[in-house]
PDB file of C-alpha atoms in Angstrom:
ATOM      1  CA  MET A  14      -8.621   1.913 -13.591  1.00 93.00           C
ATOM      2  CA  TYR A  15      -5.358   1.377 -11.797  1.00 95.00           C
ATOM      3  CA  ILE A  16      -3.253   3.496 -10.383  1.00 96.00           C
ATOM      4  CA  GLU A  17       0.096   2.786  -9.410  1.00 95.00           C
ATOM      5  CA  LYS A  18       2.269   4.831  -6.654  1.00 96.00           C
ATOM      6  CA  ARG A  19       5.540   3.858  -5.779  1.00 95.00           C
ATOM      7  CA  ILE A  20       6.988   3.522  -2.509  1.00 96.00           C
ATOM      8  CA  LYS A  21      10.312   3.375  -1.098  1.00 94.00           C
ATOM      9  CA  LEU A  22      11.250   0.992   1.822  1.00 94.00           C
ATOM     10  CA  ASN A  23      14.946   1.974   2.704  1.00 89.00           C
ATOM     11  CA  ASN A  24      16.811   0.076  -0.455  1.00 85.00           C
ATOM     12  CA  ASN A  25      13.349  -1.655  -1.840  1.00 88.00           C
ATOM     13  CA  PHE A  26      10.976  -0.189  -4.123  1.00 90.00           C
ATOM     14  CA  TYR A  27       7.687  -1.256  -4.059  1.00 95.00           C
ATOM     15  CA  TYR A  28       4.086   0.035  -6.229  1.00 96.00           C
ATOM     16  CA  ILE A  29       1.373  -0.140  -4.303  1.00 96.00           C
ATOM     17  CA  ILE A  30      -1.522  -0.363  -7.037  1.00 97.00           C
ATOM     18  CA  VAL A  31      -5.024   0.923  -6.386  1.00 96.00           C
ATOM     19  CA  ASP A  32      -8.428   0.264  -8.072  1.00 96.00           C
ATOM     20  CA  VAL A  33     -10.354   3.239  -9.090  1.00 95.00           C
ATOM     21  CA  GLU A  34     -12.987   4.334 -10.818  1.00 94.00           C
ATOM     22  CA  TYR A  35     -14.952   7.081 -11.894  1.00 94.00           C
ATOM     23  CA  LYS A  36     -18.266   8.111 -10.573  1.00 91.00           C
ATOM     24  CA  LYS A  37     -21.345  10.179 -10.133  1.00 89.00           C
ATOM     25  CA  ASP A  38     -21.890  12.339  -7.015  1.00 83.00           C
ATOM     26  CA  ASN A  39     -24.875  15.057  -6.788  1.00 86.00           C
ATOM     27  CA  GLY A  40     -24.192  15.520 -10.593  1.00 89.00           C
ATOM     28  CA  ILE A  41     -20.154  15.883 -10.363  1.00 90.00           C
ATOM     29  CA  LEU A  42     -18.090  12.764 -11.839  1.00 92.00           C
ATOM     30  CA  SER A  43     -15.238  12.388  -9.233  1.00 90.00           C
ATOM     31  CA  LEU A  44     -12.207   9.031  -9.189  1.00 92.00           C
ATOM     32  CA  ARG A  45     -13.046   6.896  -6.109  1.00 93.00           C
ATOM     33  CA  ILE A  46     -11.369   4.144  -4.739  1.00 93.00           C
ATOM     34  CA  LYS A  47     -13.349   1.165  -5.975  1.00 92.00           C
ATOM     35  CA  ASN A  48     -14.346  -1.475  -3.504  1.00 87.00           C
ATOM     36  CA  TYR A  49     -13.404   0.513  -0.439  1.00 87.00           C
ATOM     37  CA  LYS A  50     -15.817   1.341   2.426  1.00 87.00           C
ATOM     38  CA  ASP A  51     -14.831   5.120   2.222  1.00 87.00           C
ATOM     39  CA  ASP A  52     -13.958   5.751  -1.690  1.00 88.00           C
ATOM     40  CA  TYR A  53     -12.889   9.243  -1.723  1.00 89.00           C
ATOM     41  CA  TRP A  54      -9.235   9.427  -3.534  1.00 91.00           C
ATOM     42  CA  ASP A  55      -7.004  12.354  -3.944  1.00 90.00           C
ATOM     43  CA  ASP A  56      -3.201  11.087  -5.445  1.00 91.00           C
ATOM     44  CA  GLY A  57      -1.960  14.075  -3.361  1.00 94.00           C
ATOM     45  CA  ASP A  58      -2.991  12.755   0.274  1.00 93.00           C
ATOM     46  CA  CYS A  59      -2.039   9.570  -0.869  1.00 95.00           C
ATOM     47  CA  SER A  60       1.458  10.814  -1.946  1.00 96.00           C
ATOM     48  CA  ILE A  61       1.683  12.673   1.374  1.00 95.00           C
ATOM     49  CA  LEU A  62       0.706   8.729   2.959  1.00 96.00           C
ATOM     50  CA  ILE A  63       3.420   7.620   1.411  1.00 97.00           C
ATOM     51  CA  GLU A  64       6.115   9.986   2.054  1.00 96.00           C
ATOM     52  CA  GLN A  65       4.988  10.004   5.935  1.00 95.00           C
ATOM     53  CA  ILE A  66       5.283   6.068   5.551  1.00 96.00           C
ATOM     54  CA  GLU A  67       8.554   6.397   3.809  1.00 96.00           C
ATOM     55  CA  LYS A  68       9.332   8.309   6.755  1.00 96.00           C
ATOM     56  CA  ASN A  69       8.651   6.439   9.592  1.00 95.00           C
ATOM     57  CA  TYR A  70       9.686   2.919   8.188  1.00 96.00           C
ATOM     58  CA  THR A  71      11.928   0.788   9.625  1.00 94.00           C
ATOM     59  CA  SER A  72      12.978  -3.040   9.333  1.00 92.00           C
ATOM     60  CA  GLU A  73      12.269  -3.301  13.197  1.00 93.00           C
ATOM     61  CA  LYS A  74       9.222  -1.923  12.572  1.00 94.00           C
ATOM     62  CA  ALA A  75       8.015  -4.304   9.742  1.00 93.00           C
ATOM     63  CA  LYS A  76       9.372  -7.312  11.411  1.00 93.00           C
ATOM     64  CA  THR A  77       6.652  -7.344  13.567  1.00 92.00           C
ATOM     65  CA  TYR A  78       4.879  -8.569  10.966  1.00 92.00           C
ATOM     66  CA  ASP A  79       6.970 -11.575   9.388  1.00 90.00           C
ATOM     67  CA  ASN A  80      10.287 -12.050  10.988  1.00 89.00           C
ATOM     68  CA  TYR A  81      11.506 -14.590   8.053  1.00 89.00           C
ATOM     69  CA  ILE A  82      10.414 -13.299   4.647  1.00 90.00           C
ATOM     70  CA  SER A  83      11.158  -9.851   4.331  1.00 90.00           C
ATOM     71  CA  PHE A  84       9.117  -9.478   1.114  1.00 92.00           C
ATOM     72  CA  MET A  85       5.784 -10.100   3.271  1.00 94.00           C
ATOM     73  CA  ALA A  86       6.924  -8.233   6.317  1.00 95.00           C
ATOM     74  CA  ASP A  87       6.991  -4.837   3.772  1.00 96.00           C
ATOM     75  CA  CYS A  88       4.251  -6.002   1.918  1.00 96.00           C
ATOM     76  CA  LEU A  89       2.168  -6.282   5.621  1.00 96.00           C
ATOM     77  CA  TYR A  90       4.099  -3.177   7.285  1.00 96.00           C
ATOM     78  CA  ILE A  91       2.159  -1.326   3.600  1.00 96.00           C
ATOM     79  CA  TYR A  92      -0.737  -3.070   3.939  1.00 95.00           C
ATOM     80  CA  ASP A  93      -1.351  -2.054   7.869  1.00 95.00           C
ATOM     81  CA  ARG A  94      -0.957   1.536   6.585  1.00 95.00           C
ATOM     82  CA  ILE A  95      -2.762   1.708   2.990  1.00 95.00           C
ATOM     83  CA  PRO A  96      -5.662  -0.634   3.468  1.00 93.00           C
ATOM     84  CA  PHE A  97      -7.165   0.562   0.413  1.00 94.00           C
ATOM     85  CA  LEU A  98      -4.746  -0.908  -1.803  1.00 95.00           C
ATOM     86  CA  SER A  99      -5.672  -3.379  -4.432  1.00 96.00           C
ATOM     87  CA  GLY A 100      -1.847  -4.924  -4.460  1.00 97.00           C
ATOM     88  CA  ILE A 101       1.657  -4.300  -4.491  1.00 97.00           C
ATOM     89  CA  LYS A 102       4.159  -4.790  -6.718  1.00 95.00           C
ATOM     90  CA  ASP A 103       8.066  -5.071  -6.363  1.00 91.00           C
ATOM     91  CA  VAL A 104      10.221  -4.223  -9.622  1.00 84.00           C
ATOM     92  CA  TYR A 105      13.761  -4.929  -9.199  1.00 80.00           C
ATOM     93  CA  ILE A 106      15.858  -3.103 -11.689  1.00 77.00           C
ATOM     94  CA  SER A 107      19.198  -5.004 -12.676  1.00 75.00           C
ATOM     95  CA  SER A 108      22.371  -2.737 -12.206  1.00 78.00           C
ATOM     96  CA  LYS A 109      24.085  -4.464 -15.171  1.00 81.00           C
ATOM     97  CA  ASP A 110      21.518  -3.120 -18.417  1.00 82.00           C
ATOM     98  CA  ASN A 111      19.322  -1.059 -16.141  1.00 75.00           C
ATOM     99  CA  LEU A 112      16.327  -3.121 -17.254  1.00 75.00           C
ATOM    100  CA  PRO A 113      13.801  -4.883 -14.836  1.00 73.00           C
ATOM    101  CA  TYR A 114      15.143  -7.933 -13.558  1.00 78.00           C
ATOM    102  CA  SER A 115      12.085  -9.524 -11.744  1.00 84.00           C
ATOM    103  CA  LYS A 116       8.766  -8.386 -11.093  1.00 85.00           C
ATOM    104  CA  SER A 117       6.619  -9.576  -7.805  1.00 91.00           C
ATOM    105  CA  TYR A 118       2.682  -8.810  -7.351  1.00 95.00           C
ATOM    106  CA  ILE A 119       0.675 -10.027  -4.639  1.00 95.00           C
ATOM    107  CA  SER A 120      -2.858  -9.021  -4.355  1.00 96.00           C
ATOM    108  CA  LYS A 121      -5.004  -7.953  -1.639  1.00 95.00           C
ATOM    109  CA  ASP A 122      -6.806 -11.070  -1.249  1.00 96.00           C
ATOM    110  CA  GLU A 123      -3.229 -12.861  -0.544  1.00 96.00           C
ATOM    111  CA  ILE A 124      -2.402 -10.400   1.777  1.00 95.00           C
ATOM    112  CA  GLU A 125      -5.338 -11.393   3.593  1.00 94.00           C
ATOM    113  CA  LYS A 126      -4.897 -14.818   3.187  1.00 96.00           C
ATOM    114  CA  TYR A 127      -1.925 -14.325   4.966  1.00 95.00           C
ATOM    115  CA  VAL A 128      -3.009 -13.032   7.660  1.00 94.00           C
ATOM    116  CA  LYS A 129      -5.841 -14.870   8.573  1.00 95.00           C
ATOM    117  CA  ASP A 130      -3.550 -18.496   7.625  1.00 95.00           C
ATOM    118  CA  ASN A 131      -0.861 -17.118   9.671  1.00 94.00           C
ATOM    119  CA  ASN A 132      -2.573 -15.069  12.470  1.00 91.00           C
ATOM    120  CA  VAL A 133      -0.236 -12.176  11.613  1.00 92.00           C
ATOM    121  CA  THR A 134      -1.885  -9.477  14.267  1.00 89.00           C
ATOM    122  CA  MET A 135      -2.403  -6.094  12.445  1.00 89.00           C
ATOM    123  CA  THR A 136      -3.708  -2.281  13.155  1.00 87.00           C
ATOM    124  CA  THR A 137      -7.397  -2.138  13.720  1.00 78.00           C
ATOM    125  CA  ASN A 138      -7.871   0.886  11.787  1.00 78.00           C
ATOM    126  CA  THR A 139     -12.089   0.603  10.890  1.00 82.00           C
ATOM    127  CA  ASN A 140     -11.468   4.422  10.515  1.00 86.00           C
ATOM    128  CA  PHE A 141      -9.432   4.771   7.898  1.00 86.00           C
ATOM    129  CA  LYS A 142      -9.860   7.896   6.058  1.00 87.00           C
ATOM    130  CA  LEU A 143      -6.913   9.226   3.270  1.00 88.00           C
ATOM    131  CA  PHE A 144      -8.473  12.568   3.652  1.00 87.00           C
ATOM    132  CA  ASP A 145      -7.714  12.545   7.236  1.00 82.00           C
ATOM    133  CA  SER A 146      -4.045  12.246   8.544  1.00 84.00           C
ATOM    134  CA  TYR A 147      -4.954  11.891  12.568  1.00 82.00           C
ATOM    135  CA  THR A 148      -6.861   8.483  10.907  1.00 79.00           C
ATOM    136  CA  TRP A 149      -3.320   7.367   9.324  1.00 90.00           C
ATOM    137  CA  ASN A 150      -1.439   4.390  11.299  1.00 83.00           C
ATOM    138  CA  LEU A 151       1.937   5.639  10.943  1.00 85.00           C
TER     139      LEU A 151
END
């Protein structure tokens, strides 16, 4: 199952995609992040994380990841702060008829390939935990 959460960076709206699954732990069924080492999932904690990312965002911070492609700079900025995401979607809504005009999607694998191929410096945050705001890279 996929969960999409909206994140607004300046005037751009993105949707982070999180792949989740139901798992039993000690006989209790819960929703967990799929394919991430710390699989804890809480929609409220994720919303708080997104609010903090939006509040702390500047285009100058994003440009440290990519100075030429603003979409990629924003995607890298988001990924560096939400390492458990499965992908990022961008939806442009036409002001003319208030309908989607274009959509873009980049997967986590594509982001990681871009980082590797272009020697992008990312924060090393191996201790990230969604439930612990002290581990968040803001």
